[in-house]
Amino acid sequence: AQSVTQLDSHVSVSEGTPVLLRCNYSSSYSPSLFWYVQHPNKGLQLLLKYTSAATLVKGINGFEAEFKKSETSFHLTKPSAHMSDAAEYFCVQGDSWGKLQFGAGTQVVVTP
Amino acid sequence: GAGVSQSPSNKVTEKGKDVELRCDPISGHTALYWYRQSLGQGLEFLIYFQGNSAPDKSGLPSDRFSAERTGGSVSTLTIQRTQQEDSAVYLCASTDTGTSTDTQYFGPGTRLTVL
């Protein structure tokens, strides 16, 4: 069975500093991996997805993630945090039929 | 263009009552998914519809939950004899083909509160 582990439930960063959100996956086959963001009282929005075309995936709003098969990781990064990045972030794995399994989420707080 | 819409946005009901939640997917999308987001369980898959195939109900938590999709478009999730643990945000998503690499487009959700 596949599972997704987000290693930090809560991350606090200062505006302008880098953001790192950690995610490990477990899968017996080549996974489809996603990062979604959920702003307060808003719907889920796709940040980026990995579909085996390239290991470094660039997404919206300056986010990117690197797929590392040897480490079964798919960490999300952004060089410089903005106040508008405060939200909850979900690492997600999809199965062959597109059913998504979500990590527990990481709450990001950005301080001025 | 129009995204996924869900109604109602909020629903408050009494324990034991039945509720129906509606999802309108993006026009032309063949795959439709229901998920539930609750404090205790996080985000979890409930049910999946793909075209005219039999739905994948493997995520439904009990037989009080059922869903249908009429005409390959609108879907209704029904919860019978609601319990307090059913309180959650119910999310619907659709994709154009239902494969592993598709982007799922989520609706805003229905917040269900069972008193």
PDB file of C-alpha atoms in Angstrom:
ATOM      1  CA  ALA A   1       0.000   0.000   0.000  1.00  0.00           C
ATOM      2  CA  GLN A   2       1.199   3.449  -0.805  1.00  0.00           C
ATOM      3  CA  SER A   3       1.593   6.160   1.800  1.00  0.00           C
ATOM      4  CA  VAL A   4       2.691   9.770   1.933  1.00  0.00           C
ATOM      5  CA  THR A   5       4.492  11.273   4.908  1.00  0.00           C
ATOM      6  CA  GLN A   6       4.932  14.970   5.437  1.00  0.00           C
ATOM      7  CA  LEU A   7       7.707  15.311   7.941  1.00  0.00           C
ATOM      8  CA  ASP A   8       6.674  18.656   9.394  1.00  0.00           C
ATOM      9  CA  SER A   9       3.191  19.535  10.529  1.00  0.00           C
ATOM     10  CA  HIS A  10       4.113  23.179  11.003  1.00  0.00           C
ATOM     11  CA  VAL A  11       6.806  25.391   9.454  1.00  0.00           C
ATOM     12  CA  SER A  12       7.477  29.008  10.333  1.00  0.00           C
ATOM     13  CA  VAL A  13       9.663  31.180   8.107  1.00  0.00           C
ATOM     14  CA  SER A  14      10.520  34.836   7.834  1.00  0.00           C
ATOM     15  CA  GLU A  15       9.498  36.735   4.763  1.00  0.00           C
ATOM     16  CA  GLY A  16      12.262  36.638   2.186  1.00  0.00           C
ATOM     17  CA  THR A  17      13.890  33.461   3.515  1.00  0.00           C
ATOM     18  CA  PRO A  18      13.791  30.017   1.865  1.00  0.00           C
ATOM     19  CA  VAL A  19      10.976  27.566   2.426  1.00  0.00           C
ATOM     20  CA  LEU A  20      11.461  23.798   2.597  1.00  0.00           C
ATOM     21  CA  LEU A  21       8.567  21.402   3.027  1.00  0.00           C
ATOM     22  CA  ARG A  22       9.552  17.758   3.284  1.00  0.00           C
ATOM     23  CA  CYS A  23       7.662  14.812   1.872  1.00  0.00           C
ATOM     24  CA  ASN A  24       8.431  11.114   1.604  1.00  0.00           C
ATOM     25  CA  TYR A  25       6.399   8.696  -0.427  1.00  0.00           C
ATOM     26  CA  SER A  26       6.236   4.949  -0.588  1.00  0.00           C
ATOM     27  CA  SER A  27       5.178   3.190  -3.710  1.00  0.00           C
ATOM     28  CA  SER A  28       5.934  -0.014  -5.521  1.00  0.00           C
ATOM     29  CA  TYR A  29       5.768   1.622  -8.935  1.00  0.00           C
ATOM     30  CA  SER A  30       6.675   4.895 -10.573  1.00  0.00           C
ATOM     31  CA  PRO A  31       4.529   7.357  -8.686  1.00  0.00           C
ATOM     32  CA  SER A  32       2.582  10.391  -9.706  1.00  0.00           C
ATOM     33  CA  LEU A  33       3.257  13.036  -7.105  1.00  0.00           C
ATOM     34  CA  PHE A  34       1.692  16.410  -6.536  1.00  0.00           C
ATOM     35  CA  TRP A  35       1.858  19.364  -4.209  1.00  0.00           C
ATOM     36  CA  TYR A  36      -1.390  21.188  -3.503  1.00  0.00           C
ATOM     37  CA  VAL A  37      -1.908  24.358  -1.498  1.00  0.00           C
ATOM     38  CA  GLN A  38      -4.972  25.364   0.491  1.00  0.00           C
ATOM     39  CA  HIS A  39      -5.327  28.953   1.616  1.00  0.00           C
ATOM     40  CA  PRO A  40      -7.710  29.679   4.505  1.00  0.00           C
ATOM     41  CA  ASN A  41     -11.313  29.165   3.433  1.00  0.00           C
ATOM     42  CA  LYS A  42     -10.204  28.490  -0.128  1.00  0.00           C
ATOM     43  CA  GLY A  43     -10.198  25.402  -2.304  1.00  0.00           C
ATOM     44  CA  LEU A  44      -7.252  23.180  -3.094  1.00  0.00           C
ATOM     45  CA  GLN A  45      -4.964  24.505  -5.796  1.00  0.00           C
ATOM     46  CA  LEU A  46      -2.325  22.524  -7.663  1.00  0.00           C
ATOM     47  CA  LEU A  47       1.206  23.894  -7.216  1.00  0.00           C
ATOM     48  CA  LEU A  48       3.058  21.334  -9.311  1.00  0.00           C
ATOM     49  CA  LYS A  49       3.136  17.693 -10.326  1.00  0.00           C
ATOM     50  CA  TYR A  50       5.723  15.043 -11.087  1.00  0.00           C
ATOM     51  CA  THR A  51       4.932  12.601 -13.834  1.00  0.00           C
ATOM     52  CA  SER A  52       8.395  11.125 -14.581  1.00  0.00           C
ATOM     53  CA  ALA A  53       9.298  13.588 -17.353  1.00  0.00           C
ATOM     54  CA  ALA A  54      11.877  15.463 -15.259  1.00  0.00           C
ATOM     55  CA  THR A  55      13.070  15.092 -11.692  1.00  0.00           C
ATOM     56  CA  LEU A  56      13.069  18.837 -10.995  1.00  0.00           C
ATOM     57  CA  VAL A  57       9.566  20.185 -11.329  1.00  0.00           C
ATOM     58  CA  LYS A  58       8.738  23.859 -11.450  1.00  0.00           C
ATOM     59  CA  GLY A  59       5.366  25.060 -10.328  1.00  0.00           C
ATOM     60  CA  ILE A  60       3.430  28.212  -9.831  1.00  0.00           C
ATOM     61  CA  ASN A  61       4.415  31.134  -7.603  1.00  0.00           C
ATOM     62  CA  GLY A  62       8.111  30.272  -7.624  1.00  0.00           C
ATOM     63  CA  PHE A  63       7.762  26.831  -6.031  1.00  0.00           C
ATOM     64  CA  GLU A  64       9.654  23.810  -7.219  1.00  0.00           C
ATOM     65  CA  ALA A  65      10.122  20.224  -6.096  1.00  0.00           C
ATOM     66  CA  GLU A  66      12.738  17.585  -6.727  1.00  0.00           C
ATOM     67  CA  PHE A  67      11.916  13.922  -7.123  1.00  0.00           C
ATOM     68  CA  LYS A  68      14.612  11.701  -5.594  1.00  0.00           C
ATOM     69  CA  LYS A  69      13.876   8.038  -6.133  1.00  0.00           C
ATOM     70  CA  SER A  70      16.830   6.866  -4.022  1.00  0.00           C
ATOM     71  CA  GLU A  71      15.465   8.779  -1.052  1.00  0.00           C
ATOM     72  CA  THR A  72      11.766   8.339  -1.933  1.00  0.00           C
ATOM     73  CA  SER A  73      11.399  12.063  -1.388  1.00  0.00           C
ATOM     74  CA  PHE A  74       9.591  14.892  -3.117  1.00  0.00           C
ATOM     75  CA  HIS A  75      10.461  17.993  -1.117  1.00  0.00           C
ATOM     76  CA  LEU A  76       8.961  21.369  -1.983  1.00  0.00           C
ATOM     77  CA  THR A  77      11.079  24.512  -1.957  1.00  0.00           C
ATOM     78  CA  LYS A  78      10.863  28.207  -2.641  1.00  0.00           C
ATOM     79  CA  PRO A  79      13.882  30.520  -2.519  1.00  0.00           C
ATOM     80  CA  SER A  80      12.140  33.462  -0.919  1.00  0.00           C
ATOM     81  CA  ALA A  81       8.919  33.300   1.077  1.00  0.00           C
ATOM     82  CA  HIS A  82       6.186  35.850   0.619  1.00  0.00           C
ATOM     83  CA  MET A  83       3.446  36.697   3.067  1.00  0.00           C
ATOM     84  CA  SER A  84       0.916  35.305   0.604  1.00  0.00           C
ATOM     85  CA  ASP A  85       2.562  31.868   0.922  1.00  0.00           C
ATOM     86  CA  ALA A  86       0.986  31.379   4.336  1.00  0.00           C
ATOM     87  CA  ALA A  87      -1.279  28.374   3.829  1.00  0.00           C
ATOM     88  CA  GLU A  88      -1.491  24.632   4.277  1.00  0.00           C
ATOM     89  CA  TYR A  89       0.458  22.485   1.848  1.00  0.00           C
ATOM     90  CA  PHE A  90      -0.302  18.889   0.948  1.00  0.00           C
ATOM     91  CA  CYS A  91       1.995  16.350  -0.625  1.00  0.00           C
ATOM     92  CA  VAL A  92      -0.123  13.943  -2.624  1.00  0.00           C
ATOM     93  CA  GLN A  93       0.365  10.659  -4.431  1.00  0.00           C
ATOM     94  CA  GLY A  94      -1.908   9.409  -7.187  1.00  0.00           C
ATOM     95  CA  ASP A  95      -2.603   5.816  -8.150  1.00  0.00           C
ATOM     96  CA  SER A  96      -3.171   4.419 -11.635  1.00  0.00           C
ATOM     97  CA  TRP A  97      -6.763   5.621 -11.706  1.00  0.00           C
ATOM     98  CA  GLY A  98      -5.998   9.045 -10.362  1.00  0.00           C
ATOM     99  CA  LYS A  99      -7.234   8.434  -6.831  1.00  0.00           C
ATOM    100  CA  LEU A 100      -5.227  10.735  -4.593  1.00  0.00           C
ATOM    101  CA  GLN A 101      -3.713   9.927  -1.248  1.00  0.00           C
ATOM    102  CA  PHE A 102      -2.919  13.028   0.758  1.00  0.00           C
ATOM    103  CA  GLY A 103      -0.239  13.618   3.336  1.00  0.00           C
ATOM    104  CA  ALA A 104      -1.311  15.089   6.656  1.00  0.00           C
ATOM    105  CA  GLY A 105      -0.403  18.597   5.541  1.00  0.00           C
ATOM    106  CA  THR A 106       2.137  21.220   6.571  1.00  0.00           C
ATOM    107  CA  GLN A 107       0.928  24.541   7.902  1.00  0.00           C
ATOM    108  CA  VAL A 108       3.214  27.364   6.773  1.00  0.00           C
ATOM    109  CA  VAL A 109       3.391  30.590   8.727  1.00  0.00           C
ATOM    110  CA  VAL A 110       5.275  33.555   7.273  1.00  0.00           C
ATOM    111  CA  THR A 111       6.404  36.275   9.642  1.00  0.00           C
ATOM    112  CA  PRO A 112       7.349  39.804   8.572  1.00  0.00           C
TER     113      PRO A 112
ATOM    114  CA  GLY B   1     -14.176  28.896 -17.845  1.00  0.00           C
ATOM    115  CA  ALA B   2     -16.367  27.436 -15.142  1.00  0.00           C
ATOM    116  CA  GLY B   3     -14.700  25.272 -12.570  1.00  0.00           C
ATOM    117  CA  VAL B   4     -16.064  22.550 -10.335  1.00  0.00           C
ATOM    118  CA  SER B   5     -19.024  23.760  -8.323  1.00  0.00           C
ATOM    119  CA  GLN B   6     -20.540  22.264  -5.201  1.00  0.00           C
ATOM    120  CA  SER B   7     -23.736  22.933  -3.332  1.00  0.00           C
ATOM    121  CA  PRO B   8     -24.634  23.764  -0.710  1.00  0.00           C
ATOM    122  CA  SER B   9     -21.529  25.511   0.550  1.00  0.00           C
ATOM    123  CA  ASN B  10     -22.614  24.910   4.123  1.00  0.00           C
ATOM    124  CA  LYS B  11     -25.035  22.409   5.584  1.00  0.00           C
ATOM    125  CA  VAL B  12     -26.064  22.068   9.199  1.00  0.00           C
ATOM    126  CA  THR B  13     -28.167  19.069  10.083  1.00  0.00           C
ATOM    127  CA  GLU B  14     -29.324  17.142  13.087  1.00  0.00           C
ATOM    128  CA  LYS B  15     -27.991  13.750  13.953  1.00  0.00           C
ATOM    129  CA  GLY B  16     -30.005  11.037  12.247  1.00  0.00           C
ATOM    130  CA  LYS B  17     -31.139  13.121   9.286  1.00  0.00           C
ATOM    131  CA  ASP B  18     -30.185  12.364   5.681  1.00  0.00           C
ATOM    132  CA  VAL B  19     -28.241  14.865   3.587  1.00  0.00           C
ATOM    133  CA  GLU B  20     -27.448  15.238  -0.110  1.00  0.00           C
ATOM    134  CA  LEU B  21     -24.395  17.027  -1.411  1.00  0.00           C
ATOM    135  CA  ARG B  22     -24.101  17.997  -5.055  1.00  0.00           C
ATOM    136  CA  CYS B  23     -21.134  18.315  -7.377  1.00  0.00           C
ATOM    137  CA  ASP B  24     -21.072  19.803 -10.869  1.00  0.00           C
ATOM    138  CA  PRO B  25     -17.787  18.852 -12.553  1.00  0.00           C
ATOM    139  CA  ILE B  26     -16.057  20.751 -15.300  1.00  0.00           C
ATOM    140  CA  SER B  27     -17.913  20.194 -18.569  1.00  0.00           C
ATOM    141  CA  GLY B  28     -16.450  17.303 -20.544  1.00  0.00           C
ATOM    142  CA  HIS B  29     -14.515  15.788 -17.641  1.00  0.00           C
ATOM    143  CA  THR B  30     -15.101  12.050 -17.540  1.00  0.00           C
ATOM    144  CA  ALA B  31     -13.678  11.323 -14.098  1.00  0.00           C
ATOM    145  CA  LEU B  32     -15.146  12.575 -10.836  1.00  0.00           C
ATOM    146  CA  TYR B  33     -13.855  12.036  -7.295  1.00  0.00           C
ATOM    147  CA  TRP B  34     -15.229  12.697  -3.830  1.00  0.00           C
ATOM    148  CA  TYR B  35     -12.939  13.344  -0.874  1.00  0.00           C
ATOM    149  CA  ARG B  36     -13.538  14.252   2.738  1.00  0.00           C
ATOM    150  CA  GLN B  37     -11.471  16.626   4.846  1.00  0.00           C
ATOM    151  CA  SER B  38     -11.886  16.307   8.579  1.00  0.00           C
ATOM    152  CA  LEU B  39      -9.834  17.307  11.593  1.00  0.00           C
ATOM    153  CA  GLY B  40      -9.201  13.801  12.758  1.00  0.00           C
ATOM    154  CA  GLN B  41      -8.629  12.034   9.440  1.00  0.00           C
ATOM    155  CA  GLY B  42      -7.161  14.687   7.168  1.00  0.00           C
ATOM    156  CA  LEU B  43      -8.032  14.415   3.481  1.00  0.00           C
ATOM    157  CA  GLU B  44      -9.300  11.012   2.416  1.00  0.00           C
ATOM    158  CA  PHE B  45     -10.655   9.506  -0.775  1.00  0.00           C
ATOM    159  CA  LEU B  46     -14.296   8.409  -0.774  1.00  0.00           C
ATOM    160  CA  ILE B  47     -15.470   7.366  -4.248  1.00  0.00           C
ATOM    161  CA  TYR B  48     -14.465   7.600  -7.915  1.00  0.00           C
ATOM    162  CA  PHE B  49     -16.542   7.661 -11.082  1.00  0.00           C
ATOM    163  CA  GLN B  50     -15.056   7.108 -14.539  1.00  0.00           C
ATOM    164  CA  GLY B  51     -17.370   7.443 -17.508  1.00  0.00           C
ATOM    165  CA  ASN B  52     -20.008   4.718 -17.531  1.00  0.00           C
ATOM    166  CA  SER B  53     -17.937   2.253 -15.514  1.00  0.00           C
ATOM    167  CA  ALA B  54     -19.010   1.000 -12.107  1.00  0.00           C
ATOM    168  CA  PRO B  55     -17.771   3.415  -9.446  1.00  0.00           C
ATOM    169  CA  ASP B  56     -14.885   2.649  -7.129  1.00  0.00           C
ATOM    170  CA  LYS B  57     -16.496   2.834  -3.701  1.00  0.00           C
ATOM    171  CA  SER B  58     -13.506   1.574  -1.774  1.00  0.00           C
ATOM    172  CA  GLY B  59     -13.144   4.731   0.311  1.00  0.00           C
ATOM    173  CA  LEU B  60     -16.680   5.018   1.593  1.00  0.00           C
ATOM    174  CA  PRO B  61     -16.513   4.739   5.404  1.00  0.00           C
ATOM    175  CA  SER B  62     -19.840   2.978   5.925  1.00  0.00           C
ATOM    176  CA  ASP B  63     -22.958   1.808   4.130  1.00  0.00           C
ATOM    177  CA  ARG B  64     -24.683   5.016   5.183  1.00  0.00           C
ATOM    178  CA  PHE B  65     -22.704   6.707   2.414  1.00  0.00           C
ATOM    179  CA  SER B  66     -23.667   6.397  -1.230  1.00  0.00           C
ATOM    180  CA  ALA B  67     -23.134   8.375  -4.394  1.00  0.00           C
ATOM    181  CA  GLU B  68     -24.429   8.460  -7.905  1.00  0.00           C
ATOM    182  CA  ARG B  69     -23.516  10.232 -11.070  1.00  0.00           C
ATOM    183  CA  THR B  70     -26.318  10.936 -13.499  1.00  0.00           C
ATOM    184  CA  GLY B  71     -25.676  11.239 -17.212  1.00  0.00           C
ATOM    185  CA  GLY B  72     -21.943  11.156 -16.666  1.00  0.00           C
ATOM    186  CA  SER B  73     -22.011  14.670 -15.261  1.00  0.00           C
ATOM    187  CA  VAL B  74     -23.567  15.832 -11.979  1.00  0.00           C
ATOM    188  CA  SER B  75     -22.892  13.720  -8.900  1.00  0.00           C
ATOM    189  CA  THR B  76     -24.748  13.502  -5.614  1.00  0.00           C
ATOM    190  CA  LEU B  77     -23.242  12.181  -2.395  1.00  0.00           C
ATOM    191  CA  THR B  78     -25.861  11.012   0.070  1.00  0.00           C
ATOM    192  CA  ILE B  79     -25.274  10.390   3.742  1.00  0.00           C
ATOM    193  CA  GLN B  80     -28.069   8.612   5.553  1.00  0.00           C
ATOM    194  CA  ARG B  81     -28.714   8.807   9.288  1.00  0.00           C
ATOM    195  CA  THR B  82     -25.919  11.318   9.782  1.00  0.00           C
ATOM    196  CA  GLN B  83     -23.644  11.019  12.785  1.00  0.00           C
ATOM    197  CA  GLN B  84     -21.494  13.661  14.443  1.00  0.00           C
ATOM    198  CA  GLU B  85     -18.347  12.035  13.088  1.00  0.00           C
ATOM    199  CA  ASP B  86     -19.627  12.781   9.568  1.00  0.00           C
ATOM    200  CA  SER B  87     -18.942  16.473  10.184  1.00  0.00           C
ATOM    201  CA  ALA B  88     -16.310  17.470   7.651  1.00  0.00           C
ATOM    202  CA  VAL B  89     -15.714  19.350   4.443  1.00  0.00           C
ATOM    203  CA  TYR B  90     -16.696  17.225   1.461  1.00  0.00           C
ATOM    204  CA  LEU B  91     -14.685  17.981  -1.660  1.00  0.00           C
ATOM    205  CA  CYS B  92     -15.372  17.046  -5.232  1.00  0.00           C
ATOM    206  CA  ALA B  93     -12.804  16.983  -8.018  1.00  0.00           C
ATOM    207  CA  SER B  94     -12.872  16.211 -11.712  1.00  0.00           C
ATOM    208  CA  THR B  95     -10.327  15.396 -14.416  1.00  0.00           C
ATOM    209  CA  ASP B  96     -10.623  14.969 -18.126  1.00  0.00           C
ATOM    210  CA  THR B  97      -9.430  11.362 -18.384  1.00  0.00           C
ATOM    211  CA  GLY B  98      -8.990   9.927 -14.883  1.00  0.00           C
ATOM    212  CA  THR B  99      -5.404   8.754 -15.240  1.00  0.00           C
ATOM    213  CA  SER B 100      -2.578   8.998 -12.742  1.00  0.00           C
ATOM    214  CA  THR B 101      -0.991  12.053 -14.342  1.00  0.00           C
ATOM    215  CA  ASP B 102      -4.144  14.134 -14.609  1.00  0.00           C
ATOM    216  CA  THR B 103      -4.530  17.347 -12.695  1.00  0.00           C
ATOM    217  CA  GLN B 104      -7.569  17.169 -10.456  1.00  0.00           C
ATOM    218  CA  TYR B 105      -9.591  20.344 -10.246  1.00  0.00           C
ATOM    219  CA  PHE B 106     -11.273  20.747  -6.895  1.00  0.00           C
ATOM    220  CA  GLY B 107     -14.490  22.438  -6.015  1.00  0.00           C
ATOM    221  CA  PRO B 108     -14.801  24.754  -2.996  1.00  0.00           C
ATOM    222  CA  GLY B 109     -16.332  22.026  -0.873  1.00  0.00           C
ATOM    223  CA  THR B 110     -19.433  21.587   1.244  1.00  0.00           C
ATOM    224  CA  ARG B 111     -18.954  22.067   4.968  1.00  0.00           C
ATOM    225  CA  LEU B 112     -21.226  19.626   6.773  1.00  0.00           C
ATOM    226  CA  THR B 113     -21.950  20.083  10.448  1.00  0.00           C
ATOM    227  CA  VAL B 114     -23.933  17.409  12.263  1.00  0.00           C
ATOM    228  CA  LEU B 115     -25.348  18.580  15.580  1.00  0.00           C
TER     229      LEU B 115
END
